[in-house]
Amino acid sequence: MKNTYTTGVMCCLLATLSWGATFPIMTSALTRCDPYTFTTLRYGFAGLALVVALGLREGRQGLSLKGQRVGLAWLLGSAGFVGFGFLVFSGQQMAGKDGALTASIMMATMPMLGILVNGIVRRIAPPALSVGLVMLSFFGVITVITKGQYGSLLNSPSSYVANALMIMGALCWVIYTLGAGLFPHWSPLKYTAMTTGLGMTSILTLNAALYLSGKVSVPAPADFVFIIPHVFYTAVIAGFIGILCWNMGNKILTPMNGVLFMDVVPLTAFSISAMTGVTPTAAEITGAGMTGAALILNNLYLRYRGAKTAMLARPMQEERLPSRCD
């Protein structure tokens, strides 16, 4: 597959479309299964399929971790799959019937979270305009959460936990996405398979601890049967295909550009939720529009800023070129 811009766009678009459908699907699944067990099943099947695909594609060399930064890969896998799976879906479950819409909007904050994380890691302060657009993005999120009734932030402290969990989960996925740049010699398939497999060790450990402590009960057999189609979609479509496409797209576009496509998630979730009878309010649509506008404006500004910097640097490079004598 050629590393073309169009390929990168299609990969990121396919991934985010598949994830947008995940949240309405999870609304049903979370009524019969806790988010921890579901995360274990989802990434367990997806991880197994990814490791098999890696072995078939790259052979033993692809499966080898000798001399590699295993600890870092494990940490990123844990952040991406434990952090995202446990935190986001726990928050969605706590948020109730509107959880799918709220969670999807939280995913749209990832581009702005990416700017902040990138600035902290590289110790480069983001441009003032980007900071302003970050604030606009979060104001849009608050508009969705409160449905335009901003005073409810003071009257409904119980919703703080659910919303905080979802934002923390979104932050974990941003860290996972940016972390791919630390493994430049790995293919997108290897990064996806290895981080999923290593992250599963954390998922299994934490899930076992929850069972043994009695904080979470093992679902009944009937509940496992009920969630089979939900697990299939989230493991195969949104998991195996979605995550692999995401990492492939970000390899081509770079994470800072690829993460912009997370704005597709709420649009998909809103459409599917509306078809199932959960219609977004005018305030939720307005908030989503504000968040989306902030993301697009910031991306355009960064592209303009980058192009301007490149143009200014070009004359200086030409002056440094040695002159040729005929």
Short mmCIF file of C-alpha atoms in Angstrom, two decimals:
data_model
loop_
_atom_site.label_atom_id
_atom_site.label_comp_id
_atom_site.label_asym_id
_atom_site.label_seq_id
_atom_site.Cartn_x
_atom_site.Cartn_y
_atom_site.Cartn_z
CA MET A 1 0.00 0.00 0.00
CA LYS A 2 1.51 3.32 -1.07
CA ASN A 3 2.01 5.96 1.58
CA THR A 4 -0.13 8.57 -0.14
CA TYR A 5 -2.08 11.34 1.51
CA THR A 6 -5.36 9.92 0.19
CA THR A 7 -4.60 6.52 1.69
CA GLY A 8 -3.91 8.14 5.06
CA VAL A 9 -7.16 10.09 4.93
CA MET A 10 -9.18 7.00 4.02
CA CYS A 11 -7.57 4.94 6.81
CA CYS A 12 -8.28 7.56 9.48
CA LEU A 13 -11.80 8.12 8.15
CA LEU A 14 -12.60 4.39 8.18
CA ALA A 15 -11.28 4.09 11.73
CA THR A 16 -13.26 6.99 13.14
CA LEU A 17 -16.46 5.96 11.35
CA SER A 18 -16.19 2.52 12.94
CA TRP A 19 -15.57 4.06 16.37
CA GLY A 20 -18.48 6.45 16.04
CA ALA A 21 -20.82 3.47 15.83
CA THR A 22 -19.19 1.88 18.88
CA PHE A 23 -20.72 4.22 21.45
CA PRO A 24 -24.39 3.67 20.53
CA ILE A 25 -23.67 -0.08 20.39
CA MET A 26 -22.11 0.07 23.85
CA THR A 27 -25.26 1.69 25.24
CA SER A 28 -26.98 -1.67 24.83
CA ALA A 29 -24.00 -3.81 25.84
CA LEU A 30 -23.39 -1.93 29.10
CA THR A 31 -26.87 -2.81 30.35
CA ARG A 32 -25.82 -6.47 30.52
CA CYS A 33 -22.05 -6.39 31.00
CA ASP A 34 -19.59 -4.27 32.97
CA PRO A 35 -17.07 -2.21 30.97
CA TYR A 36 -14.10 -4.15 32.37
CA THR A 37 -15.23 -7.57 31.22
CA PHE A 38 -16.31 -6.15 27.89
CA THR A 39 -12.93 -4.47 27.37
CA THR A 40 -11.21 -7.78 28.12
CA LEU A 41 -13.31 -9.61 25.54
CA ARG A 42 -13.03 -6.87 22.94
CA TYR A 43 -9.28 -6.40 22.99
CA GLY A 44 -8.63 -10.05 23.76
CA PHE A 45 -10.13 -11.20 20.46
CA ALA A 46 -8.78 -8.18 18.55
CA GLY A 47 -5.29 -8.67 19.98
CA LEU A 48 -5.24 -12.36 19.12
CA ALA A 49 -6.24 -11.64 15.52
CA LEU A 50 -3.62 -8.88 15.25
CA VAL A 51 -0.80 -11.10 16.54
CA VAL A 52 -1.78 -13.85 14.07
CA ALA A 53 -1.87 -11.30 11.23
CA LEU A 54 1.55 -9.99 12.26
CA GLY A 55 3.02 -13.50 12.26
CA LEU A 56 1.63 -14.20 8.81
CA ARG A 57 2.74 -10.84 7.44
CA GLU A 58 6.19 -10.38 8.99
CA GLY A 59 7.06 -13.84 10.27
CA ARG A 60 9.11 -14.57 13.38
CA GLN A 61 11.10 -11.38 13.00
CA GLY A 62 7.92 -9.35 13.26
CA LEU A 63 6.91 -11.16 16.45
CA SER A 64 10.33 -10.73 18.04
CA LEU A 65 10.77 -8.11 20.76
CA LYS A 66 14.45 -8.81 21.35
CA GLY A 67 16.33 -5.56 21.79
CA GLN A 68 13.10 -3.55 21.59
CA ARG A 69 11.67 -1.13 24.15
CA VAL A 70 9.19 -3.61 25.57
CA GLY A 71 8.50 -1.59 28.70
CA LEU A 72 7.56 1.49 26.71
CA ALA A 73 5.38 -0.55 24.35
CA TRP A 74 3.63 -2.11 27.37
CA LEU A 75 3.09 1.33 28.93
CA LEU A 76 1.60 2.74 25.73
CA GLY A 77 -0.56 -0.35 25.23
CA SER A 78 -1.83 -0.08 28.79
CA ALA A 79 -2.61 3.62 28.32
CA GLY A 80 -4.38 3.02 25.03
CA PHE A 81 -6.42 -0.04 25.89
CA VAL A 82 -6.77 -0.10 29.68
CA GLY A 83 -6.98 3.67 29.97
CA PHE A 84 -9.34 4.15 27.06
CA GLY A 85 -11.45 1.01 27.45
CA PHE A 86 -11.93 1.10 31.20
CA LEU A 87 -12.25 4.86 31.68
CA VAL A 88 -14.35 5.88 28.67
CA PHE A 89 -16.86 3.05 28.90
CA SER A 90 -17.10 3.35 32.69
CA GLY A 91 -17.94 7.01 32.18
CA GLN A 92 -20.44 6.18 29.45
CA GLN A 93 -22.15 3.65 31.72
CA MET A 94 -22.36 6.18 34.55
CA ALA A 95 -23.79 8.82 32.20
CA GLY A 96 -26.81 6.64 31.36
CA LYS A 97 -28.86 6.89 28.18
CA ASP A 98 -27.09 10.07 27.04
CA GLY A 99 -23.69 8.50 27.62
CA ALA A 100 -23.10 7.62 23.96
CA LEU A 101 -23.50 11.23 22.83
CA THR A 102 -21.43 12.63 25.69
CA ALA A 103 -18.64 10.08 25.22
CA SER A 104 -18.46 10.73 21.49
CA ILE A 105 -18.06 14.47 22.07
CA MET A 106 -15.27 13.77 24.53
CA MET A 107 -13.45 11.95 21.73
CA ALA A 108 -13.60 15.14 19.68
CA THR A 109 -11.38 16.84 22.27
CA MET A 110 -8.45 14.62 21.26
CA PRO A 111 -6.97 17.01 18.68
CA MET A 112 -6.79 19.74 21.30
CA LEU A 113 -5.46 17.34 23.92
CA GLY A 114 -2.86 16.32 21.34
CA ILE A 115 -1.69 19.93 21.02
CA LEU A 116 -1.31 20.20 24.80
CA VAL A 117 0.49 16.87 25.18
CA ASN A 118 2.79 17.64 22.25
CA GLY A 119 3.62 21.03 23.78
CA ILE A 120 4.41 19.49 27.17
CA VAL A 121 6.52 16.64 25.79
CA ARG A 122 8.51 18.83 23.40
CA ARG A 123 8.51 21.79 25.81
CA ILE A 124 7.17 24.04 23.10
CA ALA A 125 4.37 26.41 24.04
CA PRO A 126 1.47 26.20 21.57
CA PRO A 127 0.58 29.39 19.65
CA ALA A 128 -1.76 31.79 21.42
CA LEU A 129 -4.44 31.23 18.77
CA SER A 130 -4.27 27.47 19.33
CA VAL A 131 -4.73 28.00 23.07
CA GLY A 132 -7.80 30.11 22.34
CA LEU A 133 -9.22 27.40 20.10
CA VAL A 134 -8.52 24.83 22.82
CA MET A 135 -10.70 26.88 25.14
CA LEU A 136 -13.42 27.11 22.46
CA SER A 137 -13.28 23.34 22.00
CA PHE A 138 -13.73 22.68 25.71
CA PHE A 139 -16.51 25.26 25.91
CA GLY A 140 -18.27 23.28 23.21
CA VAL A 141 -17.82 20.13 25.28
CA ILE A 142 -19.27 21.86 28.35
CA THR A 143 -22.24 23.00 26.24
CA VAL A 144 -22.92 19.37 25.28
CA ILE A 145 -22.51 18.09 28.84
CA THR A 146 -24.84 20.71 30.34
CA LYS A 147 -27.19 20.86 27.33
CA GLY A 148 -26.74 24.63 27.47
CA GLN A 149 -27.71 24.84 31.15
CA TYR A 150 -24.31 25.89 32.45
CA GLY A 151 -25.57 26.32 35.99
CA SER A 152 -26.11 22.56 36.17
CA LEU A 153 -22.34 22.18 36.58
CA LEU A 154 -22.82 23.42 40.13
CA ASN A 155 -26.06 21.52 40.72
CA SER A 156 -25.03 18.10 39.34
CA PRO A 157 -21.67 17.17 40.88
CA SER A 158 -22.44 13.47 40.31
CA SER A 159 -21.85 13.96 36.60
CA TYR A 160 -18.32 15.24 37.21
CA VAL A 161 -16.93 11.76 37.71
CA ALA A 162 -18.41 10.33 34.50
CA ASN A 163 -17.23 13.28 32.41
CA ALA A 164 -13.78 13.29 34.02
CA LEU A 165 -13.36 9.57 33.32
CA MET A 166 -14.20 10.03 29.64
CA ILE A 167 -11.79 12.95 29.23
CA MET A 168 -9.03 10.98 30.97
CA GLY A 169 -9.75 8.08 28.63
CA ALA A 170 -9.48 10.40 25.63
CA LEU A 171 -6.15 11.66 26.96
CA CYS A 172 -4.90 8.08 27.26
CA TRP A 173 -5.71 7.45 23.60
CA VAL A 174 -3.88 10.64 22.57
CA ILE A 175 -0.78 9.43 24.43
CA TYR A 176 -1.08 6.04 22.71
CA THR A 177 -1.42 7.67 19.28
CA LEU A 178 1.53 10.03 19.75
CA GLY A 179 3.57 7.15 21.17
CA ALA A 180 3.66 5.45 17.78
CA GLY A 181 6.28 8.01 16.77
CA LEU A 182 8.65 6.47 19.32
CA PHE A 183 8.74 3.26 17.25
CA PRO A 184 9.61 4.60 13.78
CA HIS A 185 11.03 1.27 12.60
CA TRP A 186 7.89 -0.69 13.46
CA SER A 187 5.18 -1.15 10.86
CA PRO A 188 1.67 0.04 11.83
CA LEU A 189 0.66 -3.64 12.09
CA LYS A 190 3.48 -4.43 14.50
CA TYR A 191 2.81 -1.38 16.67
CA THR A 192 -0.89 -2.22 16.82
CA ALA A 193 -0.38 -5.94 17.51
CA MET A 194 2.40 -5.56 20.07
CA THR A 195 0.80 -2.77 22.06
CA THR A 196 -2.54 -4.58 22.07
CA GLY A 197 -0.94 -7.84 23.21
CA LEU A 198 1.16 -6.18 25.91
CA GLY A 199 -1.76 -4.01 26.99
CA MET A 200 -3.86 -7.15 27.43
CA THR A 201 -1.57 -8.24 30.28
CA SER A 202 -2.65 -5.13 32.19
CA ILE A 203 -6.31 -5.61 31.26
CA LEU A 204 -6.34 -9.23 32.45
CA THR A 205 -4.52 -8.38 35.68
CA LEU A 206 -6.85 -5.54 36.60
CA ASN A 207 -9.97 -7.46 35.59
CA ALA A 208 -8.91 -10.44 37.71
CA ALA A 209 -8.28 -8.11 40.66
CA LEU A 210 -11.78 -6.65 40.29
CA TYR A 211 -13.32 -10.14 40.24
CA LEU A 212 -11.31 -11.39 43.23
CA SER A 213 -12.06 -8.28 45.29
CA GLY A 214 -15.78 -8.66 44.63
CA LYS A 215 -16.09 -5.16 43.17
CA VAL A 216 -17.24 -6.63 39.84
CA SER A 217 -19.27 -9.80 39.35
CA VAL A 218 -18.76 -12.21 36.49
CA PRO A 219 -21.65 -11.75 34.02
CA ALA A 220 -24.21 -14.54 33.76
CA PRO A 221 -24.07 -16.93 30.76
CA ALA A 222 -27.18 -15.28 29.29
CA ASP A 223 -25.42 -11.91 29.43
CA PHE A 224 -22.41 -13.30 27.57
CA VAL A 225 -24.73 -14.61 24.85
CA PHE A 226 -26.48 -11.23 24.63
CA ILE A 227 -23.26 -9.29 24.01
CA ILE A 228 -21.84 -11.62 21.32
CA PRO A 229 -22.79 -9.28 18.43
CA HIS A 230 -21.53 -6.27 20.39
CA VAL A 231 -18.18 -7.96 21.03
CA PHE A 232 -17.94 -9.05 17.40
CA TYR A 233 -18.40 -5.51 16.09
CA THR A 234 -16.10 -3.80 18.58
CA ALA A 235 -13.40 -6.49 18.34
CA VAL A 236 -13.37 -7.11 14.58
CA ILE A 237 -14.65 -3.91 12.97
CA ALA A 238 -13.77 -1.20 15.50
CA GLY A 239 -10.87 -3.17 17.01
CA PHE A 240 -8.88 -5.18 14.49
CA ILE A 241 -9.78 -3.09 11.43
CA GLY A 242 -10.36 0.27 13.12
CA ILE A 243 -7.23 0.43 15.27
CA LEU A 244 -5.01 -0.95 12.50
CA CYS A 245 -6.38 1.62 10.02
CA TRP A 246 -5.89 4.33 12.63
CA ASN A 247 -2.22 3.54 13.14
CA MET A 248 -1.68 3.17 9.39
CA GLY A 249 -3.31 6.53 8.72
CA ASN A 250 -1.34 8.29 11.44
CA LYS A 251 1.89 6.78 10.12
CA ILE A 252 1.19 8.55 6.82
CA LEU A 253 -0.42 11.80 7.99
CA THR A 254 1.47 12.12 11.33
CA PRO A 255 -0.50 11.93 14.61
CA MET A 256 -1.05 15.69 14.89
CA ASN A 257 -2.94 15.67 11.58
CA GLY A 258 -4.53 12.24 11.90
CA VAL A 259 -6.06 12.94 15.29
CA LEU A 260 -8.17 15.67 13.66
CA PHE A 261 -10.36 12.90 12.25
CA MET A 262 -11.67 12.15 15.75
CA ASP A 263 -14.19 14.89 14.99
CA VAL A 264 -15.95 12.31 12.79
CA VAL A 265 -16.76 10.18 15.86
CA PRO A 266 -19.50 12.40 17.35
CA LEU A 267 -21.05 12.99 13.93
CA THR A 268 -21.40 9.22 13.43
CA ALA A 269 -22.58 8.65 16.99
CA PHE A 270 -25.17 11.45 16.75
CA SER A 271 -26.55 10.02 13.50
CA ILE A 272 -26.85 6.46 14.82
CA SER A 273 -28.27 7.61 18.17
CA ALA A 274 -30.92 9.65 16.35
CA MET A 275 -31.94 6.55 14.38
CA THR A 276 -32.35 4.64 17.65
CA GLY A 277 -34.55 7.32 19.18
CA VAL A 278 -31.99 9.33 21.17
CA THR A 279 -32.16 12.68 19.39
CA PRO A 280 -29.49 15.27 20.24
CA THR A 281 -30.79 18.59 21.55
CA ALA A 282 -30.12 21.94 19.91
CA ALA A 283 -27.54 22.71 22.62
CA GLU A 284 -25.73 19.42 21.99
CA ILE A 285 -25.62 20.10 18.25
CA THR A 286 -24.38 23.65 18.91
CA GLY A 287 -21.69 22.39 21.27
CA ALA A 288 -20.58 19.75 18.79
CA GLY A 289 -20.42 22.43 16.08
CA MET A 290 -18.28 24.67 18.29
CA THR A 291 -15.88 21.83 19.00
CA GLY A 292 -15.70 20.87 15.34
CA ALA A 293 -15.14 24.47 14.24
CA ALA A 294 -12.32 24.86 16.76
CA LEU A 295 -10.62 21.73 15.46
CA ILE A 296 -10.88 22.75 11.80
CA LEU A 297 -9.76 26.34 12.40
CA ASN A 298 -6.79 25.20 14.44
CA ASN A 299 -5.73 22.72 11.77
CA LEU A 300 -5.96 25.39 9.06
CA TYR A 301 -3.99 27.82 11.21
CA LEU A 302 -1.21 25.31 11.91
CA ARG A 303 -0.98 24.44 8.21
CA TYR A 304 -0.75 28.15 7.31
CA ARG A 305 1.85 28.72 10.03
CA GLY A 306 3.92 25.75 8.88
CA ALA A 307 3.81 26.82 5.24
CA LYS A 308 4.81 30.38 6.16
CA THR A 309 7.75 29.13 8.24
CA ALA A 310 8.90 26.92 5.37
CA MET A 311 8.74 29.84 2.90
CA LEU A 312 10.79 32.08 5.20
CA ALA A 313 13.39 29.37 5.70
CA ARG A 314 13.84 28.68 1.97
CA PRO A 315 15.74 31.91 1.05
CA MET A 316 18.15 31.33 3.96
CA GLN A 317 18.89 27.82 2.73
CA GLU A 318 19.49 29.08 -0.82
CA GLU A 319 21.98 31.68 0.46
CA ARG A 320 23.99 28.95 2.17
CA LEU A 321 24.34 26.90 -1.02
CA PRO A 322 27.89 27.09 -2.45
CA SER A 323 28.17 28.94 -5.75
CA ARG A 324 29.25 26.97 -8.81
CA CYS A 325 31.87 28.12 -11.28
CA ASP A 326 31.43 27.16 -14.93
#
